[in-house]
CSV table of C-alpha atoms and ligand atoms in Angstrom, one decimal:
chain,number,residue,atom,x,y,z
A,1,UNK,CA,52.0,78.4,8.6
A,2,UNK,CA,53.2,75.0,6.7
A,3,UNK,CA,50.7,73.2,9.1
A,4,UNK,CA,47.9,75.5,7.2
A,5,UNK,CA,49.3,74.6,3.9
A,6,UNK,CA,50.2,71.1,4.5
A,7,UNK,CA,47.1,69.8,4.4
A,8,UNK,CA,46.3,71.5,0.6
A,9,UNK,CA,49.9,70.5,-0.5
A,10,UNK,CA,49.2,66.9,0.6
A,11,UNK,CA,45.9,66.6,-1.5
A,12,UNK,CA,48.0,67.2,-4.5
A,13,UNK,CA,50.2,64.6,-6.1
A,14,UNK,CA,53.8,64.6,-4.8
A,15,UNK,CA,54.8,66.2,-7.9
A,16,UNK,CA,52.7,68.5,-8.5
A,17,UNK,CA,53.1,69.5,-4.5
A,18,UNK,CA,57.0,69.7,-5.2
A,19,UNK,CA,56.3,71.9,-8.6
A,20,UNK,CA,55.0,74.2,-6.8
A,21,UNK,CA,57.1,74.5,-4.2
A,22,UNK,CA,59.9,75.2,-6.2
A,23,UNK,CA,58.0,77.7,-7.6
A,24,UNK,CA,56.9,79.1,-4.3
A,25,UNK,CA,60.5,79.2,-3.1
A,26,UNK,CA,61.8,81.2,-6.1
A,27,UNK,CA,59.2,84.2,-4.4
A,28,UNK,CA,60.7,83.6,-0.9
A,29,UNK,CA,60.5,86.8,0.9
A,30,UNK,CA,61.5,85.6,4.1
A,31,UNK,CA,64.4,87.4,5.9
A,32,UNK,CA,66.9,84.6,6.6
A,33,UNK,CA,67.1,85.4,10.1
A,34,UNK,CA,63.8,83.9,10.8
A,35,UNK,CA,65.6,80.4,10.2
A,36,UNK,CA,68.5,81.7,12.3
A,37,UNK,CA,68.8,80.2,16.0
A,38,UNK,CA,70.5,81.3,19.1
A,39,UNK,CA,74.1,79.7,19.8
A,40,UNK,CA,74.3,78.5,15.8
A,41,UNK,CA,78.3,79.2,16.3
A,42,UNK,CA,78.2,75.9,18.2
A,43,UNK,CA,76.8,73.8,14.9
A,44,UNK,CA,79.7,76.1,13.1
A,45,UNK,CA,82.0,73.3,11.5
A,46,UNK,CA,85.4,73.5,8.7
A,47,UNK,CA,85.2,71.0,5.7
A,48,UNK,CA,86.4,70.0,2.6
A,49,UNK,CA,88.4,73.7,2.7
A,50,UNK,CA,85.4,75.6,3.8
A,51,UNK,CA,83.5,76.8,6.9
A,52,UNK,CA,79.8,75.6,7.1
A,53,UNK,CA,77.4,77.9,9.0
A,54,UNK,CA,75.6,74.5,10.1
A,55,UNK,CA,75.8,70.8,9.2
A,56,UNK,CA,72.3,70.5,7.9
A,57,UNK,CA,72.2,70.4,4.3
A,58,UNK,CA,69.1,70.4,1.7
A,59,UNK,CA,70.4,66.4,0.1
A,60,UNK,CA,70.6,66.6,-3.6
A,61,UNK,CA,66.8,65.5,-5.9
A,62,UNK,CA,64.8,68.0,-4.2
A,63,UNK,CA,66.3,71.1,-6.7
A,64,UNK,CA,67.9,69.1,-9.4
A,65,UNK,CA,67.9,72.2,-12.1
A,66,UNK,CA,69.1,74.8,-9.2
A,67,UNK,CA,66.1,77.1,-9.5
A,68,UNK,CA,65.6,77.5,-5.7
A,69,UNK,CA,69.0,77.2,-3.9
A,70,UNK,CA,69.8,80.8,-2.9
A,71,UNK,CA,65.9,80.7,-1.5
A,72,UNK,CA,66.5,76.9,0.2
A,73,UNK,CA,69.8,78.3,1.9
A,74,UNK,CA,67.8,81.2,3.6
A,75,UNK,CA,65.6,78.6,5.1
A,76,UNK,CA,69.0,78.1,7.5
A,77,UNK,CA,70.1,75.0,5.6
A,78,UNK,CA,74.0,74.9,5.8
A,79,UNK,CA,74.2,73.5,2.0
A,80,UNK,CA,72.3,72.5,-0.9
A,81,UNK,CA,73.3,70.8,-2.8
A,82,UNK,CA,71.7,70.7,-6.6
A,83,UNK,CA,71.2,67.9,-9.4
A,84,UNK,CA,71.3,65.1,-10.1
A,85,UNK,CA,72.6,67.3,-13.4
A,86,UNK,CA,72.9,64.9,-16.8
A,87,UNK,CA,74.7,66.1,-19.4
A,88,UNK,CA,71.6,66.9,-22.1
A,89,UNK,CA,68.3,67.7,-20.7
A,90,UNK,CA,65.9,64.2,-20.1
A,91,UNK,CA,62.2,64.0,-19.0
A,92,UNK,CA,63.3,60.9,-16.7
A,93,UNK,CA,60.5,57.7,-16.4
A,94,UNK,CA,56.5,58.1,-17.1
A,95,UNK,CA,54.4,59.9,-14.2
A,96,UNK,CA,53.5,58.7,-11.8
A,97,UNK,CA,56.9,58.5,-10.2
A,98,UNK,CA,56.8,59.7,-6.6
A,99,UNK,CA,54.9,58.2,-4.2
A,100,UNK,CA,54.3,59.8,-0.3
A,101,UNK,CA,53.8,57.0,2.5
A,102,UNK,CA,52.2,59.5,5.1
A,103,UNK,CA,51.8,56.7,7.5
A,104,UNK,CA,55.4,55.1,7.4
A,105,UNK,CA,57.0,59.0,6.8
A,106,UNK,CA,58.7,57.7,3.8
A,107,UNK,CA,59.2,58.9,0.2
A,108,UNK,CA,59.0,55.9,-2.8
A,109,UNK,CA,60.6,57.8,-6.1
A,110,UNK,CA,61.7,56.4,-9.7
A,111,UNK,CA,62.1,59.4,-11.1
A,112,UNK,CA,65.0,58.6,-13.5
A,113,UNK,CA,67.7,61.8,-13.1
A,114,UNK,CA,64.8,64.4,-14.7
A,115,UNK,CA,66.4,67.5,-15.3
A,116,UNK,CA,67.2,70.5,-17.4
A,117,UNK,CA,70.5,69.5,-18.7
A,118,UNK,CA,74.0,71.0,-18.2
A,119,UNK,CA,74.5,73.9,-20.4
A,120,UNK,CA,71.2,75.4,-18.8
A,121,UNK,CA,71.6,75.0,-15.1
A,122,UNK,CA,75.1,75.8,-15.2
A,123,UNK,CA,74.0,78.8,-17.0
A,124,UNK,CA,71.2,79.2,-14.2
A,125,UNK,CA,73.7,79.2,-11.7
A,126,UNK,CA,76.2,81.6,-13.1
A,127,UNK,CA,73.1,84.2,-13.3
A,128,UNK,CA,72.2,83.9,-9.9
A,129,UNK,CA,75.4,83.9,-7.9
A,130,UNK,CA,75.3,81.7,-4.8
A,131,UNK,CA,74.8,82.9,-1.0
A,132,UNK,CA,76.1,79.8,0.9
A,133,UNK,CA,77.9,76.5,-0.2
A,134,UNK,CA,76.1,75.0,-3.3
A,135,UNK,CA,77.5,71.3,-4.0
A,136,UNK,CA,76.2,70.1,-7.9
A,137,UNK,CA,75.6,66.3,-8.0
A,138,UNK,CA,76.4,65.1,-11.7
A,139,UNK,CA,75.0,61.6,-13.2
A,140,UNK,CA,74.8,59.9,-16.3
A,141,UNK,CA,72.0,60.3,-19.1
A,142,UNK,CA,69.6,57.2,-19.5
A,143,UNK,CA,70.7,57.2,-22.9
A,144,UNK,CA,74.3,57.8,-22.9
A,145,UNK,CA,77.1,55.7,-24.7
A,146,UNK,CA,79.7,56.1,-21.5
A,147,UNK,CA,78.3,56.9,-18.3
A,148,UNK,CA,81.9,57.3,-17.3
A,149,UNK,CA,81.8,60.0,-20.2
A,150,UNK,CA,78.9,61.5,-19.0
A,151,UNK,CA,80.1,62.2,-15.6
A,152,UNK,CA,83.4,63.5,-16.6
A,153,UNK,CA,81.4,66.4,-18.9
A,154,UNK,CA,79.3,67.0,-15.9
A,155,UNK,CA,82.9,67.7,-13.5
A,156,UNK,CA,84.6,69.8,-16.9
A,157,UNK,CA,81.2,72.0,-16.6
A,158,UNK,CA,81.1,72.3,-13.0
A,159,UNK,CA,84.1,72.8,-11.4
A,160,UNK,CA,84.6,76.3,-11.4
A,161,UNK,CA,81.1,77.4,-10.4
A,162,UNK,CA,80.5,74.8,-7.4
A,163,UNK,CA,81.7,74.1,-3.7
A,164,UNK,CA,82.1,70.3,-4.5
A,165,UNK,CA,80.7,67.9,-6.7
A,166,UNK,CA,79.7,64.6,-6.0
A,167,UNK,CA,79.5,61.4,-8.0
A,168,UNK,CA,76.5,59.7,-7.7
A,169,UNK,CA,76.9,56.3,-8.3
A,170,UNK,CA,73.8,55.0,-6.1
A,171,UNK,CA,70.4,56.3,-7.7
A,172,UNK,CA,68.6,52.7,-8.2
A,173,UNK,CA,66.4,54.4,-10.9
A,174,UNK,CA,69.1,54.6,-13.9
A,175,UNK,CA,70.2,51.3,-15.3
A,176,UNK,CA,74.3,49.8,-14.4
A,177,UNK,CA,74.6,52.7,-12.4
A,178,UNK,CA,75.1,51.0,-9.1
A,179,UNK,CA,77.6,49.0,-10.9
A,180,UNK,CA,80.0,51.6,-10.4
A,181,UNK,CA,80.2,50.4,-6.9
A,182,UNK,CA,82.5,47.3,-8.0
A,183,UNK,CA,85.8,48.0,-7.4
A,184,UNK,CA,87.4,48.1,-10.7
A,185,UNK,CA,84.8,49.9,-12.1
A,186,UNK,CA,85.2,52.4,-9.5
A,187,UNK,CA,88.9,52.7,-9.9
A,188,UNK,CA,88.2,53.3,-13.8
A,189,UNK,CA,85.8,56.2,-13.0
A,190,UNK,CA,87.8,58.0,-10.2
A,191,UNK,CA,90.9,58.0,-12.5
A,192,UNK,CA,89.1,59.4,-15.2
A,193,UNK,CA,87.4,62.2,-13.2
A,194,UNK,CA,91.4,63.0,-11.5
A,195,UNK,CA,92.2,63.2,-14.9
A,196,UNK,CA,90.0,65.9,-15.4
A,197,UNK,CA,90.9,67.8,-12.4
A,198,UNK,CA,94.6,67.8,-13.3
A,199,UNK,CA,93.7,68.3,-16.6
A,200,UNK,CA,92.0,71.7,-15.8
A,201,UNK,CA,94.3,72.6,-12.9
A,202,UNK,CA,91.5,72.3,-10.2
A,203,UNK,CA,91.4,71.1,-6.7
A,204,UNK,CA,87.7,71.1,-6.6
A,205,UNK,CA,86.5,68.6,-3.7
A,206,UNK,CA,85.1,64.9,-5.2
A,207,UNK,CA,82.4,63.4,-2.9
A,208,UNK,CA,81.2,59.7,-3.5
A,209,UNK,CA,77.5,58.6,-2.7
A,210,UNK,CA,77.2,55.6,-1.9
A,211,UNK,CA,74.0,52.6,-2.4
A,212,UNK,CA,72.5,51.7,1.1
A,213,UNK,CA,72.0,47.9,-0.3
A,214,UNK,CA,75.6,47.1,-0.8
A,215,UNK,CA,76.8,43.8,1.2
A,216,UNK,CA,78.8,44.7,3.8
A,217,UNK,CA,81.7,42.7,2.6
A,218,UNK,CA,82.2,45.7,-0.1
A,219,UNK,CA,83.0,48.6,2.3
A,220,UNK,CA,86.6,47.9,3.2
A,221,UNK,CA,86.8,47.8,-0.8
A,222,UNK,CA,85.3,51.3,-1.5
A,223,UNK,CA,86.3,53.0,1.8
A,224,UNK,CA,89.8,51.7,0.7
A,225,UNK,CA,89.7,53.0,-2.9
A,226,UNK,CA,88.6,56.3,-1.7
A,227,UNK,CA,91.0,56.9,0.3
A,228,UNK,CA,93.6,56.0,-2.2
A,229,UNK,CA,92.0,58.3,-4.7
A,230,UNK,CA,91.9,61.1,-3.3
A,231,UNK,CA,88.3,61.6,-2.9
A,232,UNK,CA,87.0,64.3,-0.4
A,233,UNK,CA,84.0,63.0,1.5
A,234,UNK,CA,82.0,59.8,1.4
A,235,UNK,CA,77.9,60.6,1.1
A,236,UNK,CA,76.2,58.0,3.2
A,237,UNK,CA,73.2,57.2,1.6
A,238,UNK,CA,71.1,57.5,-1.0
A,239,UNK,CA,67.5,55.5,-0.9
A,240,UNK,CA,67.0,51.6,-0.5
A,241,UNK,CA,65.3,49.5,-2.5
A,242,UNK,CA,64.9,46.9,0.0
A,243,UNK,CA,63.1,47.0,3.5
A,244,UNK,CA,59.7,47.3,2.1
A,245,UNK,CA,58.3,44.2,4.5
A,246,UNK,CA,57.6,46.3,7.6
A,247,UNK,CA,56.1,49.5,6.1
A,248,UNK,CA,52.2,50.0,6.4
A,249,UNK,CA,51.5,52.3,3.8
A,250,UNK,CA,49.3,50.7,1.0
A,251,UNK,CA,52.3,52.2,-1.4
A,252,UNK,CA,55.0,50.1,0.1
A,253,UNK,CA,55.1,48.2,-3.3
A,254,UNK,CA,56.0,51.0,-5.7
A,255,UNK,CA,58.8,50.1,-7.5
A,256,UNK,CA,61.9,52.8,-7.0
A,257,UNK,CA,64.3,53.8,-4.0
A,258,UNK,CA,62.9,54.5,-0.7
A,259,UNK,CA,63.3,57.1,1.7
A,260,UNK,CA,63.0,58.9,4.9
A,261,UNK,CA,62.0,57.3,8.7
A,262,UNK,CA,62.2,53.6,7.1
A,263,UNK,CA,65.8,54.3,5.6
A,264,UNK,CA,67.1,56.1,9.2
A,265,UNK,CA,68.6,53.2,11.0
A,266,UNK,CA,70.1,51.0,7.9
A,267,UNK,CA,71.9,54.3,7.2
A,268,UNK,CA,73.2,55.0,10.2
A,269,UNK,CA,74.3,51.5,10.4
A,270,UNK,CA,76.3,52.3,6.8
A,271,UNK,CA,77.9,55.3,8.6
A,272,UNK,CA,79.3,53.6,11.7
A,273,UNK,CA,81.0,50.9,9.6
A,274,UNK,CA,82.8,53.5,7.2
A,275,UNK,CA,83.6,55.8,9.9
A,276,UNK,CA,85.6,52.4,11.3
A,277,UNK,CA,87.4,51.7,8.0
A,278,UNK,CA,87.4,55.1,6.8
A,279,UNK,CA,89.9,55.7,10.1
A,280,UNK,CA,89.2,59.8,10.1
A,281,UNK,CA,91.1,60.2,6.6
A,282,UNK,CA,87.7,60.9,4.7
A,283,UNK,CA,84.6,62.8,6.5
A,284,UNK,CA,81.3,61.5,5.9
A,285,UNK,CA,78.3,62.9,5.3
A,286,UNK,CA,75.0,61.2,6.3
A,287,UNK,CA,71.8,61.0,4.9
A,288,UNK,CA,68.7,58.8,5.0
A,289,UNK,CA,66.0,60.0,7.5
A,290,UNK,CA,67.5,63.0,9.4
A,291,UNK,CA,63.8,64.0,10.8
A,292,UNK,CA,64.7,66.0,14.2
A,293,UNK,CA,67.8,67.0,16.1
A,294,UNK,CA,68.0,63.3,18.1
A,295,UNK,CA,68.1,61.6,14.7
A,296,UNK,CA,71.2,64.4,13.6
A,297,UNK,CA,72.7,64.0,16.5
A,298,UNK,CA,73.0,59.7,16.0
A,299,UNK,CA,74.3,60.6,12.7
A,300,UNK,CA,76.6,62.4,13.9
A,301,UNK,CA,78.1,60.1,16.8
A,302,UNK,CA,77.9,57.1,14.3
A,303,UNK,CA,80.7,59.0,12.5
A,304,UNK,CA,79.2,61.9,10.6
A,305,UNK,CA,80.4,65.3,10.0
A,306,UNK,CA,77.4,67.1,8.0
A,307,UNK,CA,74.2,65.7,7.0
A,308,UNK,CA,71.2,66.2,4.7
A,309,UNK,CA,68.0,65.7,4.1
A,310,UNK,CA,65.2,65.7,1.7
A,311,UNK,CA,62.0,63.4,2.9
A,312,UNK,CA,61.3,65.3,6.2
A,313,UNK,CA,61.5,68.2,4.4
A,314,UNK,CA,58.6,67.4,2.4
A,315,UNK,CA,56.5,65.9,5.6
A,316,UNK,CA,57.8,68.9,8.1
A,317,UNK,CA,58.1,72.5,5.4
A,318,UNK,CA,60.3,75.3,5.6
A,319,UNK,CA,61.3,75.7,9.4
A,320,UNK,CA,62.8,71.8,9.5
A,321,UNK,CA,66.4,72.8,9.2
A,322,UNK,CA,65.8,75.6,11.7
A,323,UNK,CA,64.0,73.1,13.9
A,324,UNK,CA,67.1,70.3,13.9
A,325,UNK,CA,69.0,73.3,14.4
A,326,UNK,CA,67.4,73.9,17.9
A,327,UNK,CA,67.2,70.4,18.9
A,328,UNK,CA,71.1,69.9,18.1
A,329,UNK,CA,72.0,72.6,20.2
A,330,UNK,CA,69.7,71.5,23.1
A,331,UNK,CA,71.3,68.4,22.9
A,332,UNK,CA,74.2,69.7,22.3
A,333,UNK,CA,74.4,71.9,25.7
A,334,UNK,CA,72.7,69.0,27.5
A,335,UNK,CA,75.5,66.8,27.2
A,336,UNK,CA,78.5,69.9,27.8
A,337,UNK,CA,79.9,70.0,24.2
A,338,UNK,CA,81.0,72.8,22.6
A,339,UNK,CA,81.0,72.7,19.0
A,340,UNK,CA,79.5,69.7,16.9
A,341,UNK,CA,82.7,68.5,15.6
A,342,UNK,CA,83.4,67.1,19.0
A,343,UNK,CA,80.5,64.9,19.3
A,344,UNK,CA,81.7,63.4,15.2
A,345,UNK,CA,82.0,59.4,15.9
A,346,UNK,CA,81.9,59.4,19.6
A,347,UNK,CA,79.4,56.7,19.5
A,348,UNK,CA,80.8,54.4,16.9
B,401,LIG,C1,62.0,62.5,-4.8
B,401,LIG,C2,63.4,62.3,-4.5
B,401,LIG,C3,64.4,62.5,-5.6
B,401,LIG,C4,65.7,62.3,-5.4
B,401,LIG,N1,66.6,62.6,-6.4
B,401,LIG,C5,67.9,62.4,-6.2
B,401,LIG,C6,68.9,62.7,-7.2
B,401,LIG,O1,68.5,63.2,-8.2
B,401,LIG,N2,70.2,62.4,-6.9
B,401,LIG,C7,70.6,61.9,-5.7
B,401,LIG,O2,71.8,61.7,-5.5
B,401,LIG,N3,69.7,61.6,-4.7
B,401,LIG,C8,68.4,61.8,-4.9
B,401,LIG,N4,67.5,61.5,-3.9
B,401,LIG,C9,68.0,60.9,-2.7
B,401,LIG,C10,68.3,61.9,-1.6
B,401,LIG,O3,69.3,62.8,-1.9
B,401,LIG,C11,68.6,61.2,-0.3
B,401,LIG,O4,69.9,60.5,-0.5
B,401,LIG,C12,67.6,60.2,0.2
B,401,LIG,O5,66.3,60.7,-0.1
B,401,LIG,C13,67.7,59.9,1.7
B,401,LIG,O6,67.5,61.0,2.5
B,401,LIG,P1,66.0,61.3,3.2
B,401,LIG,O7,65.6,60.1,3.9
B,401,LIG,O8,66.3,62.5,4.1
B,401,LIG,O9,65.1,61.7,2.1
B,401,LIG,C14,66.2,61.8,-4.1
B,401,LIG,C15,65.2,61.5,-3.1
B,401,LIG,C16,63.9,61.8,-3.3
B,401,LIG,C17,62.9,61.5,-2.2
C-alpha cells in the first residue's frame, strides 16, 4: 500500500509529508500482528533490565512530542524512542528545514529540537500508557541559561514514566551542544544528571548519543568516562555534517546533519571502535542507515546490541521494521545462530 501512497507523500514537502503521518498513525487500525514475523523469538534480546521483543527500534526526531508511539510500536518496532523533549515548548529554525535526497536515500535536517515542551508530552504520555519500551530523549532549549540545567529538568520529569532516557549531546542543529563531547564538560554533565538519580532514588537507565564527526582520538576519552559513570548504553550515531562530496542529490548542500544510506558505513565504523574500547561493559546501540536486514545484521557484528532507525523509514513506510525483521532472521538461520545476541561483535 505505502508504494501507492509513496508517490503522493513524496510530492509533498518532507514536513508536511511527516505531519501527516503522525497524524495518520494516531488512526492506525492495523492489528499488530500484521508486523509480526515467524521465528521473532530468535531477534528476542535482555537489556538495560528489560526484555526487547526485537532490536529494531523507531531512533528518536521522528515523534519528538510522543503523539504516535503506542501506534509506531504496533508497526513491530521493538522501541521508540520519543523527543528530542526541551524543557519549554520551541518552534525550532525557520521552514524550510528538512530536506529528502531521493537519489542518495538520505535525509538533510536543521530542525533545531522543535517540540511541545515537557510539562505537555509528559503529560501526553501519562494519558496514553505505553504498550512496549518507550525511551524519552531530553535536550537543551535554544534559549536556555544552562543546557546542563536544561537536561537535568528533562531527567527530574521523566524518570518515572520512561524505559531509559538518553542524553543527547550530538544534534549539530543547537549551538555548544556538541561541546558536551569534551571530556570535562562531559564529566560535569553526567555528575549532575547522577545527582539527580540519587537525588530522586531512581535507577532509571542513562544512554549517551554520540556525534558521528568526532576525531577518533576522543573515543578512548568518552568510552572511558562512560564506563566510569555509570551510564547504561552508548547510542552510536546521530547525523553527520560532513561527507557531503560524494552525494548526487542537487540538495547535498543544505546546511544541517545528514542522514540515512550516506551516514551507514562512517557509523558502523564508530560502532566497531567503541565496541573495542567499550570491552562489553556498556552495550551499544547503532544507528545511521539501518535500511534492510544485511545493513542490521553489520551493525550488529560491528558490536551492536539494538539499533534504530529513522531515514529508511521515511523512504520504505510502515512494514520497514517488519521487513529487517525478516531479513535478520533469514540471515540469521543462514549462518546457524540462534538468537541475535550471539552474532553482537562477532565481526569487530
Ligand atoms: C528529520 C530528523 C529529525 C531528527 N531529530 C532528532 C532529534 O530530535 N534528536 C535526536 O537525538 N536525533 C534526531 N535525529 C537523528 C536520528 O535519531 C538518527 O540518529 C539519525 O537520523 C541516523 O539514523 P538514520 O540514518 O536511520 O536516519 C533526527 C533525524 C532526522 C532525519
Amino acid at each position: 500500500m505505502f508504494s501507492v501512497l509513496r508517490p503522493f507523500l513524496f510530492s509533498l514537502n518532507p514536513e508536511t509529508a511527516h505531519d501527516l503521518a503522525i497524524k495518520s498513525l494516531k488512526f492506525n487500525f492495523f492489528p499488530s500482528k500484521m508486523f509480526e514475523v515467524e521465528d521473532e523469538q530468535m531477534l528476542n534480546i535482555h537489556l538495560l533490565g528489560k526484555n526487547f521483543p526485537n532490536p529494531i527500534g523507531l531512533a528518536a526526531g521522528f515523534d519528538k512530542s510522543a503523539e504516535a508511539y503506542n501506534s509506531l510500536l504496533k508497526l513491530g518496532f521493538g522501541f521508540v524512542e520519543i523527543g528530542t523533549v526541551t524543557p519549554v515548548k520551541q518552534y525550532g529554525n525557520p521552514k524550510p528545514r528538512i530536506f529528502r535526497l531521493e537519489d542518495d536515500r538520505a535525509l538533510i535536517n536543521r530542525l533545531g529540537f522543535n517540540n511541545d515542551g515537557m510539562e505537555t508530552i509528559k503529560a501526553r504520555i501519562k494519558s496514553n500508557s505505553k504498550k512496549g519500551i518507550l525511551g524519552v530523549n531530553i535536550g537543551p532549549n535554544k534559549d536556555t541559561k544552562s543546557q546542563k540545567n536544561d537536561f537535568c529538568l528533562g531527567l527530574k520529569n521523566f524518570f518515572d514514566i520512561a524505559d531509559y532516557i538518553t542524553v543527547n549531546i550530538s544534534s549539530p542543529n543547537t549551538e555548544g551542544l556538541r561541546d558536551f563531547h569534551d571530556q570535562k564538560k562531559l564529566i560535569d554533565l553526567i555528575g549532575a544528571l547522577n545527582k539527580v538519580k540519587k537525588d530522586n532514588g531512581t535507577n532509571i537507565p542513562l544512554l549517551l548519543k554520540i556525534s558521528p564527526d568526532i576525531n577518533n582520538s576522543d573515543i578512548p576519552e568518552i568510552a572511558d568516562t562512560a564506563i566510569k559513570n555509570s551510564i547504561s548504553a552508548i547510542i552510536l550515531t546521530n547525523t553527520t555534517n560532513n561527507n557531503r562530496g560524494n552525494l548526487i542529490s542537487g540538495l547535498k548542500n543544505e546546511k544541517g546533519g545528514l542522514s540515512g544510506e550516506p551516514l551507514n558505513e562512517i557509523s558502523t565504523n564508530m560502532i566497531k571502535k567503541f565496541y573495542k574500547e567499550l570491552n562489553n561493559k556498556i552495550p551499544i546501540i547503532g544507528v545511521g542507515g539501518v535500511n534492510s536486514g544485511k545493513s542490521a545484521y553489520e551493525k550488529i557484528i560491528a558490536g551492536a546490541s539494538l539499533l534504530q532507525l529513522y531515514t529508511s523509514f521515511v523512504y520504505k513506510g510502515p512494514s520497514t521494521a517488519k521487513d529487517i525483521k525478516k531479513e535478520l532472521i533469514q540471515i540469521l538461520k543462514a549462518k546457524g545462530i540462534a538468537n541475535i545476541k550471539d552474532a553482537v561483535g562477532t565481526g569487530a
